[in-house]
Short mmCIF file of N, CA, C and O in Angstrom, two decimals:
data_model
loop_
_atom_site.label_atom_id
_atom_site.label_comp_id
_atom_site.label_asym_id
_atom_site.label_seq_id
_atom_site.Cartn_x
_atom_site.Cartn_y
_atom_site.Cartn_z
N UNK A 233 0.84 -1.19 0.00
CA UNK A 233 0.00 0.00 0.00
C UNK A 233 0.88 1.24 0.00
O UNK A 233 1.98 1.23 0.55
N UNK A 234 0.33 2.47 -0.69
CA UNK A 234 1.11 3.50 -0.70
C UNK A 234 0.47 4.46 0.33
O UNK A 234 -0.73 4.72 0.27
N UNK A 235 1.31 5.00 1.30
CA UNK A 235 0.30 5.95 2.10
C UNK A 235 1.33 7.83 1.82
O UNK A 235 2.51 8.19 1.77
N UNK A 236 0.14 8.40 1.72
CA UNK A 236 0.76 9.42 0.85
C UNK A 236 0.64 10.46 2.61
O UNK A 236 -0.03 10.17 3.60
N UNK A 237 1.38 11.42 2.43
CA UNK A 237 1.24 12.32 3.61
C UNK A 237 -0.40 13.38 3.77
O UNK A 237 -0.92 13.78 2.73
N UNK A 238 -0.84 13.61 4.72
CA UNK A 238 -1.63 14.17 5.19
C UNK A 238 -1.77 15.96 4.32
O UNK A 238 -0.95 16.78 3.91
N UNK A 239 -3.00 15.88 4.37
CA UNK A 239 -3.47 17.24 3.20
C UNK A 239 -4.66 18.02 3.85
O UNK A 239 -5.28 17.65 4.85
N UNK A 240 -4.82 18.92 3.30
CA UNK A 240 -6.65 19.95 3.42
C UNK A 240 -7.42 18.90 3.41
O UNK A 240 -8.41 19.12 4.11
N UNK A 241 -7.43 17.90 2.96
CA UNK A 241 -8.57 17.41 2.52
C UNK A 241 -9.19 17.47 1.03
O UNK A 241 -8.42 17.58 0.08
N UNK A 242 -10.97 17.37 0.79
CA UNK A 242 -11.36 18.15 -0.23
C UNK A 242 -12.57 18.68 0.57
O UNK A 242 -13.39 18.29 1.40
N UNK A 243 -12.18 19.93 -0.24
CA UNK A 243 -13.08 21.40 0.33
C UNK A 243 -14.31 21.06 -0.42
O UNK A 243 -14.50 20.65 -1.56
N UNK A 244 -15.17 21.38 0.66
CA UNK A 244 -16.38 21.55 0.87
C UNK A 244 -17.38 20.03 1.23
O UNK A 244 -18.60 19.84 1.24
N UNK A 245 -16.23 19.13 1.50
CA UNK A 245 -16.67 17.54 1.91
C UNK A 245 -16.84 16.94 2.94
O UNK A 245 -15.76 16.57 3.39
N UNK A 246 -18.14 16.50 3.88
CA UNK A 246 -18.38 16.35 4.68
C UNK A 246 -17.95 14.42 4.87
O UNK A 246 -17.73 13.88 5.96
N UNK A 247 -17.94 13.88 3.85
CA UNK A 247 -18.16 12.53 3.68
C UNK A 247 -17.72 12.18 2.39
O UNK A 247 -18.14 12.75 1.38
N UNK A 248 -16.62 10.99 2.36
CA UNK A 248 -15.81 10.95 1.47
C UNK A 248 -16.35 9.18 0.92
O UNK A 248 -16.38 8.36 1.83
N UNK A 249 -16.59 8.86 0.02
CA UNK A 249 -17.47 7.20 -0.06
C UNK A 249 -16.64 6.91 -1.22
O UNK A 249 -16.53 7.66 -2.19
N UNK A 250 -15.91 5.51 -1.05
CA UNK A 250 -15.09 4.80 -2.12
C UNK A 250 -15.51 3.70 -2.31
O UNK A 250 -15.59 2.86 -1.41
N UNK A 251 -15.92 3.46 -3.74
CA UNK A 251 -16.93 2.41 -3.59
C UNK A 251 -16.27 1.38 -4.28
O UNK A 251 -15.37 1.93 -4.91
N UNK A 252 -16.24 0.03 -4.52
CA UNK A 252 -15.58 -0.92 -5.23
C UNK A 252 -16.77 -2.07 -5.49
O UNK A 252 -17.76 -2.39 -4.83
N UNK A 253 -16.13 -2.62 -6.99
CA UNK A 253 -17.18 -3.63 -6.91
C UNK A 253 -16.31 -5.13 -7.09
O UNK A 253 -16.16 -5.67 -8.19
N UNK A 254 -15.78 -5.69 -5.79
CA UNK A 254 -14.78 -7.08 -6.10
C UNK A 254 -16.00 -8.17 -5.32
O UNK A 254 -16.97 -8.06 -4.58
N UNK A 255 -15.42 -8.99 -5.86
CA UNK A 255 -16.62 -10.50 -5.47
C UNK A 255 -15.22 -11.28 -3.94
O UNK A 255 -14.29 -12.07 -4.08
N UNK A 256 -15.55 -10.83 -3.12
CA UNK A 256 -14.87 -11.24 -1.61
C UNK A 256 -15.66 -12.09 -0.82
O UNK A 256 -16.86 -12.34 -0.96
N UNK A 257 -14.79 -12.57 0.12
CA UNK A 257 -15.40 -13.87 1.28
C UNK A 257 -16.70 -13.02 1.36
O UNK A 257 -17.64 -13.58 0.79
N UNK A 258 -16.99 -11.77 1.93
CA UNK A 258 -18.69 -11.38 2.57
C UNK A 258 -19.42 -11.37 1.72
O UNK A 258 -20.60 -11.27 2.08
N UNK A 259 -19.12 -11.48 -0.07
CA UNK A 259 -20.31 -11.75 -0.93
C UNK A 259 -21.18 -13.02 -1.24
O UNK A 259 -21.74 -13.38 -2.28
N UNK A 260 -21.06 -13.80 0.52
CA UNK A 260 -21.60 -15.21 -0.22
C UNK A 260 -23.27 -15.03 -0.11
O UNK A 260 -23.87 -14.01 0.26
N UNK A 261 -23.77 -16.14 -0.49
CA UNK A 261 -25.30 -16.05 -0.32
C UNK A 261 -26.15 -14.86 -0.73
O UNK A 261 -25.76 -14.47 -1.83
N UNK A 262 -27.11 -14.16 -0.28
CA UNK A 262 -27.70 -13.25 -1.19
C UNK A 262 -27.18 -12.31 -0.84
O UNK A 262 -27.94 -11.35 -0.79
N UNK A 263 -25.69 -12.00 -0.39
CA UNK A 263 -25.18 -10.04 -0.24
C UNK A 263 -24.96 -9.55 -1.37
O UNK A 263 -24.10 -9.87 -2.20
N UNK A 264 -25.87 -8.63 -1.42
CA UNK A 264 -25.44 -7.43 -2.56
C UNK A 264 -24.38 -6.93 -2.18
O UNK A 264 -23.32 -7.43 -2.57
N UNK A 265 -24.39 -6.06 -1.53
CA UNK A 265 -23.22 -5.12 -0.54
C UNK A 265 -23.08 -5.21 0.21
O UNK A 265 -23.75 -6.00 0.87
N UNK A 266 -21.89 -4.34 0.83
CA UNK A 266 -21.36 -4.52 2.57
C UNK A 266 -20.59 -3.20 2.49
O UNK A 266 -20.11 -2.85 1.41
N UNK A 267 -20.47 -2.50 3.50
CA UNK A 267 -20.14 -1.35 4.01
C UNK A 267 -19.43 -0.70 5.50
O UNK A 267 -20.18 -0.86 6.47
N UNK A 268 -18.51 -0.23 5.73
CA UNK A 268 -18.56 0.50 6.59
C UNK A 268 -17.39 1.67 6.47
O UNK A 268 -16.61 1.88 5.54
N UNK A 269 -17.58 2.59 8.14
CA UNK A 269 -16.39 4.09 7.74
C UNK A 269 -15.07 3.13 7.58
O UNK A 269 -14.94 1.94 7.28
N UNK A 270 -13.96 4.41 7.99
CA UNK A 270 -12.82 3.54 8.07
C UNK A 270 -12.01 4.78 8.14
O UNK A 270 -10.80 4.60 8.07
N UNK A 271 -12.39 5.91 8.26
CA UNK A 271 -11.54 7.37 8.41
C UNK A 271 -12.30 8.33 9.82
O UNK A 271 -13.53 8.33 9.74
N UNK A 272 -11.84 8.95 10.80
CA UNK A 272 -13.33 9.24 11.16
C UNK A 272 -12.51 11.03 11.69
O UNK A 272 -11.31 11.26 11.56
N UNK A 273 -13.25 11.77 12.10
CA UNK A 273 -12.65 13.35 12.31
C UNK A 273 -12.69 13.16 14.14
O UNK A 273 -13.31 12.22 14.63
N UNK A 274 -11.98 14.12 14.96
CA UNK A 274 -11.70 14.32 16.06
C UNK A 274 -12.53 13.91 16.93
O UNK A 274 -12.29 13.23 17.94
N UNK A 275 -13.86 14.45 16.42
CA UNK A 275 -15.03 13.73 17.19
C UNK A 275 -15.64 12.42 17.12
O UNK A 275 -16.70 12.12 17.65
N UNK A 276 -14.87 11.64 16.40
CA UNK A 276 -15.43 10.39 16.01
C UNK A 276 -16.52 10.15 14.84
O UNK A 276 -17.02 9.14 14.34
N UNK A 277 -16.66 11.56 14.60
CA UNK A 277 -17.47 10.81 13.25
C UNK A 277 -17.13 9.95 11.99
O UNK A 277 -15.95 9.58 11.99
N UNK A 278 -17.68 9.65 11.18
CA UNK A 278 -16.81 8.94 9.97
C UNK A 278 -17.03 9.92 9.29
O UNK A 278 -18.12 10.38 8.94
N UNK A 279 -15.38 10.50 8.95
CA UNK A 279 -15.61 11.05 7.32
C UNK A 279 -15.34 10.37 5.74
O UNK A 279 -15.47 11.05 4.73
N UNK A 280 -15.05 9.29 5.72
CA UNK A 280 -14.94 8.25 5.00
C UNK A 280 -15.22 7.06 5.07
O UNK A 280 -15.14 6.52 6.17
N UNK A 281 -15.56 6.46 4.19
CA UNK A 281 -16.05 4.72 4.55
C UNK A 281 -16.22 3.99 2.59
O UNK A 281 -16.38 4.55 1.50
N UNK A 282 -16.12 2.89 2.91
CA UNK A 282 -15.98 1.95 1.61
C UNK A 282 -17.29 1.57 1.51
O UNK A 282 -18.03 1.95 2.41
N UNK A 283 -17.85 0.74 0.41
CA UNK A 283 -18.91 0.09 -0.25
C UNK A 283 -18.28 -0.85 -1.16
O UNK A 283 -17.66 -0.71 -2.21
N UNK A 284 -18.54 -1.66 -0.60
CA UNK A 284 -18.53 -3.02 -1.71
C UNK A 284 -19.50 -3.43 -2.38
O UNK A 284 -20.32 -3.99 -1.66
N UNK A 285 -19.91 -3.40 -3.98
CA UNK A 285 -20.84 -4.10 -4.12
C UNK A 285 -20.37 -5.54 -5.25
O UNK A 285 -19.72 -5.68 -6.29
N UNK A 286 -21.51 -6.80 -3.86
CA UNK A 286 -21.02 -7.92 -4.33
C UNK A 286 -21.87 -8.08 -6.36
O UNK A 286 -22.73 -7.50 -7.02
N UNK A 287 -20.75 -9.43 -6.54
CA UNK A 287 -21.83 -9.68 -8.05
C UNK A 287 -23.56 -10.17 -8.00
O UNK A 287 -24.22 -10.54 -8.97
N UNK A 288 -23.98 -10.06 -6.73
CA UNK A 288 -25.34 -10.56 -6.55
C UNK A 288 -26.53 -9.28 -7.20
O UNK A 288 -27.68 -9.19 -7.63
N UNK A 289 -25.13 -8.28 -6.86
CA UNK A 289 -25.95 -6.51 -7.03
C UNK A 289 -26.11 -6.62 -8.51
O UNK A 289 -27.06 -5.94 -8.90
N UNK A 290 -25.43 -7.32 -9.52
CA UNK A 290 -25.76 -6.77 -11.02
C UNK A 290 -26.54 -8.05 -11.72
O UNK A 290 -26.35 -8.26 -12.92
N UNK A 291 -27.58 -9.05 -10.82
CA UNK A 291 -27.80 -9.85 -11.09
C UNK A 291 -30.00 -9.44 -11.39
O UNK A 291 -30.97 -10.10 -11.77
N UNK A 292 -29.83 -8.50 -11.08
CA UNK A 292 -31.08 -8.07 -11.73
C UNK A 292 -31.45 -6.77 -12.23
O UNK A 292 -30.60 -5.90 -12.42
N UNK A 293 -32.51 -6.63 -12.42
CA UNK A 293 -32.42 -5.22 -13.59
C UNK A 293 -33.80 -4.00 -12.42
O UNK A 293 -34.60 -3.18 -12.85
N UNK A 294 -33.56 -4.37 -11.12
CA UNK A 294 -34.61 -3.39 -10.20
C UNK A 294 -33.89 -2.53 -10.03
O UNK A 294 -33.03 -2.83 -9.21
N UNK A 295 -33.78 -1.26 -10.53
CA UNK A 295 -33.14 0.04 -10.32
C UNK A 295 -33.65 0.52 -8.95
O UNK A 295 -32.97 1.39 -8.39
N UNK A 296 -34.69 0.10 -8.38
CA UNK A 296 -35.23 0.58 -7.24
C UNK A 296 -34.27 -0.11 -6.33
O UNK A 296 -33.56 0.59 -5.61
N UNK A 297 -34.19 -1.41 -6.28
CA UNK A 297 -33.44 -2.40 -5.65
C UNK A 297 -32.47 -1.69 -5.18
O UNK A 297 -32.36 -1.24 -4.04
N UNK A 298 -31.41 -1.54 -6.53
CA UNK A 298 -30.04 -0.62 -6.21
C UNK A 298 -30.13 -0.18 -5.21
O UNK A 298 -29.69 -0.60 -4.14
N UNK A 299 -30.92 1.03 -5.52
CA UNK A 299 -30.98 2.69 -5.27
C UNK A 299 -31.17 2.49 -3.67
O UNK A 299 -30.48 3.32 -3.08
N UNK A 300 -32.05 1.46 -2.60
CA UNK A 300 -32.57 0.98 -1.80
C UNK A 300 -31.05 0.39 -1.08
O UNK A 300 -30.55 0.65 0.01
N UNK A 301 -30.55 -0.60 -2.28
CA UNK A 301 -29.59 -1.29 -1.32
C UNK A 301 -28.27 -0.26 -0.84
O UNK A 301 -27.89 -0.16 0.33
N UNK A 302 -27.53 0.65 -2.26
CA UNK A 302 -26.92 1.79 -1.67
C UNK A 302 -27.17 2.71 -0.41
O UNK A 302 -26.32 2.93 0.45
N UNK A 303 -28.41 3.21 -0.44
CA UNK A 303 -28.44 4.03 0.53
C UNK A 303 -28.71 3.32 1.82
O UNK A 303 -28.67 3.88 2.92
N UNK A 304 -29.02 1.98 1.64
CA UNK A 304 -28.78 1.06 3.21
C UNK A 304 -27.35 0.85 3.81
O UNK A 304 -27.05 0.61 4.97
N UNK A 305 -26.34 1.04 2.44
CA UNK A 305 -24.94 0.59 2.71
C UNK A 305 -24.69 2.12 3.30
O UNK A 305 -24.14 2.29 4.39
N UNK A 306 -25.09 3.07 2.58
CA UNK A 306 -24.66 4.33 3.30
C UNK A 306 -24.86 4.57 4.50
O UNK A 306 -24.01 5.26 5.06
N UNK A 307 -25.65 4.25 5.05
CA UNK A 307 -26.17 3.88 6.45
C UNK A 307 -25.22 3.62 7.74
O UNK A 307 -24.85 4.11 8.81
N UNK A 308 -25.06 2.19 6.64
CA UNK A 308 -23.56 1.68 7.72
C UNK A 308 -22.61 2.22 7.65
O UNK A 308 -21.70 1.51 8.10
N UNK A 309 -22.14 3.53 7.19
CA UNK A 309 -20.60 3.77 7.47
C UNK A 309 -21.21 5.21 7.92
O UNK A 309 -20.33 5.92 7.45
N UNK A 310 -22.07 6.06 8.48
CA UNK A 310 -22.89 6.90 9.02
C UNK A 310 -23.53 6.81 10.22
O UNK A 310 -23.42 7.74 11.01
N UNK A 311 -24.25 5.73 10.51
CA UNK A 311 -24.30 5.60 11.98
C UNK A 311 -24.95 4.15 12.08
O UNK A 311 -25.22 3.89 13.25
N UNK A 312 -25.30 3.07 11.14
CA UNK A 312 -25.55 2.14 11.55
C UNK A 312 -24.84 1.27 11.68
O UNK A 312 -24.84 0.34 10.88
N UNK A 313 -23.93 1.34 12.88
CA UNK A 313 -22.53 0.38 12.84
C UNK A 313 -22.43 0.41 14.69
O UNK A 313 -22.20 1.60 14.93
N UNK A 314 -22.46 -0.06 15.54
CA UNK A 314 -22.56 -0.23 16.90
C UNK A 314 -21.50 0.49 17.34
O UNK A 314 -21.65 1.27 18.27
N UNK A 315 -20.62 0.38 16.90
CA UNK A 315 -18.92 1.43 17.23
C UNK A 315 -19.13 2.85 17.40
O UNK A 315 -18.40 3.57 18.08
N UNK A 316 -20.40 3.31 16.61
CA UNK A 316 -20.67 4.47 16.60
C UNK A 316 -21.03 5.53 17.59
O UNK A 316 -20.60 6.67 17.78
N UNK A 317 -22.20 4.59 18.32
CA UNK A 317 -23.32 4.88 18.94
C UNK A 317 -22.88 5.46 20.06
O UNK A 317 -23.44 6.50 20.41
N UNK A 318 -21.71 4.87 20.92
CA UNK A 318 -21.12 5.55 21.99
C UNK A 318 -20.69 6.71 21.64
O UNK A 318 -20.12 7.21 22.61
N UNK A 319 -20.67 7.72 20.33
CA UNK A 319 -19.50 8.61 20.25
C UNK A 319 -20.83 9.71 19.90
O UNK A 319 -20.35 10.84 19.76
N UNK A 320 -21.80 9.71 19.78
CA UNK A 320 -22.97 10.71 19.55
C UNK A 320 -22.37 11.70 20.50
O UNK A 320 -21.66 11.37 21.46
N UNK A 321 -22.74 13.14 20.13
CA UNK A 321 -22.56 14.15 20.88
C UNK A 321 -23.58 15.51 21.03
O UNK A 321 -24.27 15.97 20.11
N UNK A 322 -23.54 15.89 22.01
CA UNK A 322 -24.65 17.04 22.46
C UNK A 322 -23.94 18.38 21.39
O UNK A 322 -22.77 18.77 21.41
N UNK A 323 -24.77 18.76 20.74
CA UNK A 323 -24.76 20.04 19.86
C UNK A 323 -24.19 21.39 20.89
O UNK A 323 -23.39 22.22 20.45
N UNK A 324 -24.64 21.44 22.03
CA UNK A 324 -24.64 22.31 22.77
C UNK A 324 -23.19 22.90 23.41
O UNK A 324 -22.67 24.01 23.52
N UNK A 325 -22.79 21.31 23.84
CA UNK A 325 -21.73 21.73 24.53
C UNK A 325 -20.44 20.34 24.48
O UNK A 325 -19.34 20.22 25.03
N UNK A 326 -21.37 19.29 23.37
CA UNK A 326 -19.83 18.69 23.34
C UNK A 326 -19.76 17.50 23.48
O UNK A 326 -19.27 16.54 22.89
N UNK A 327 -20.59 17.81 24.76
CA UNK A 327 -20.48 16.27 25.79
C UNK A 327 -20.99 15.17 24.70
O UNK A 327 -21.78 15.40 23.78
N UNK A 328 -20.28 13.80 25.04
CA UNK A 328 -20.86 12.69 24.42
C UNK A 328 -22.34 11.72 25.33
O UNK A 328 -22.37 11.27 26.47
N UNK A 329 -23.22 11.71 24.43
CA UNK A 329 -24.46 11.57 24.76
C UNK A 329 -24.00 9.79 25.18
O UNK A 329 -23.13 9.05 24.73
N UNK A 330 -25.11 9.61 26.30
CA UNK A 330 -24.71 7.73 26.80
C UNK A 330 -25.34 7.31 25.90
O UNK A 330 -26.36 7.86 25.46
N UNK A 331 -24.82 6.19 25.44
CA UNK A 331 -25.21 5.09 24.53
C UNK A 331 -26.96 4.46 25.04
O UNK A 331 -27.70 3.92 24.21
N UNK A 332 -27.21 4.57 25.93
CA UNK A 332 -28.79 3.89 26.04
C UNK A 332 -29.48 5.27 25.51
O UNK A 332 -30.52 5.08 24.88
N UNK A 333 -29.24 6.07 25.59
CA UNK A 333 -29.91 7.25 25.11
C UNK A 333 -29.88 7.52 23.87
O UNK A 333 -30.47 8.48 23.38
N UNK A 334 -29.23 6.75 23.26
CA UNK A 334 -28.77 7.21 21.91
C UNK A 334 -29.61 5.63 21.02
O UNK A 334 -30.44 5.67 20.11
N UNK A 335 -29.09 4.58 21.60
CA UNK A 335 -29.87 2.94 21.08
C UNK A 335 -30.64 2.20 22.29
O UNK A 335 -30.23 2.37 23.43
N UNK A 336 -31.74 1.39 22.04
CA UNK A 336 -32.54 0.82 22.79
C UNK A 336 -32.08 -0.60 22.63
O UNK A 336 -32.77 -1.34 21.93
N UNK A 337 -30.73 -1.18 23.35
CA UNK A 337 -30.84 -2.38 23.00
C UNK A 337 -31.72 -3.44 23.82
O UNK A 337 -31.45 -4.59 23.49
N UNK A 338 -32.49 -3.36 24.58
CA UNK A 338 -33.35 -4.32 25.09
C UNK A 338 -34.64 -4.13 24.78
O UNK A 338 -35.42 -4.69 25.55
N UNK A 339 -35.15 -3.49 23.86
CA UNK A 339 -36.37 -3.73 23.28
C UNK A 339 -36.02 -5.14 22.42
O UNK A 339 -34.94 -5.71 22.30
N UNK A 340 -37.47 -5.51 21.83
CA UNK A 340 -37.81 -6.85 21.50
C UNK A 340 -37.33 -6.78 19.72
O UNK A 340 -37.01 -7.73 19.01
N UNK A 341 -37.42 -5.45 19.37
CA UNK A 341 -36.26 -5.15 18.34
C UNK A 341 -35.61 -3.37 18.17
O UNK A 341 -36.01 -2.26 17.80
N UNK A 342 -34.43 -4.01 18.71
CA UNK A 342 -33.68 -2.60 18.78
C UNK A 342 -34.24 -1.79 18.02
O UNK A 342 -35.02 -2.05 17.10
N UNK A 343 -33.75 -0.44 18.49
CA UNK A 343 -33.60 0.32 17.58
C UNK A 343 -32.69 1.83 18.46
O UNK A 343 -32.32 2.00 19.63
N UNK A 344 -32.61 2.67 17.25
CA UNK A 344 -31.61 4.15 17.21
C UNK A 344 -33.41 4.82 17.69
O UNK A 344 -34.50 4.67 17.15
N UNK A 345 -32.90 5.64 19.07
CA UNK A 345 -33.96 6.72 19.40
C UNK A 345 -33.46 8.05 18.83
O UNK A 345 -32.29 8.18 18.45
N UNK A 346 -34.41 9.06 18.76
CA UNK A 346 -34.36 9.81 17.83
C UNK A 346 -34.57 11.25 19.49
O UNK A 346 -35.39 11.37 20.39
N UNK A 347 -33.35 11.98 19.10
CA UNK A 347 -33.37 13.23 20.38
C UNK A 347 -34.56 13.90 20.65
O UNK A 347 -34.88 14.26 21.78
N UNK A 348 -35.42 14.12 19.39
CA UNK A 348 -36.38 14.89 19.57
C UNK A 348 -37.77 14.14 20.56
O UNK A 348 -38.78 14.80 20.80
#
């Protein structure tokens, strides 16, 4: 691997997505894709993350499908990834919000609560 030295960045980019399409061990059975960050900024957010899409993804012609399965993969490198959830933070002043406040894991099916 070549690792090149540290830069600006690119201006005006909140979220950086590199997408590849190789047929790997996680494309068995029906995965279209798989996803997550893999860069993240001071506060822990991800500002970068990969997308794989497996050969299962070009095996039909539902453009809806796609469009559905992408923005699920986007998901995971944004906040649906458990690593995340501890690092939420209060707008106000900083603080990192507790993880039960942020996910319900003992409901009968989780889920991400919403601040409002």
């Amino acid at each position: 691997a070549t690792i090149l030295p540290g830069g600006s960045g690119i201006a005006d980019t909140d979220l950086m997505l590199y997408i590849t399409a190789n047929e790997t061990a996680f494309c068995s059975g029906g995965t279209l894709a798989y996803a997550g960050p893999c860069a993240f900024d001071q506060y822990g957010r991800p500002i970068a993350g990969g997308i794989n899409i497996c050969q299962n993804f070009f095996d039909d012609d539902e453009w809806k499908l796609d469009v559905q399965t992408m923005l699920h993969e986007m998901t995971h490198i944004t906040i649906m990834i458990d690593s995340l959830w501890d690092e939420f933070r209060n707008t106000t002043d900083g603080s990192i919000i507790p993880e039960e406040d942020v996910f319900n894991r003992t409901a009968s099916v989780p889920y991400l609560k919403s601040p409002i």
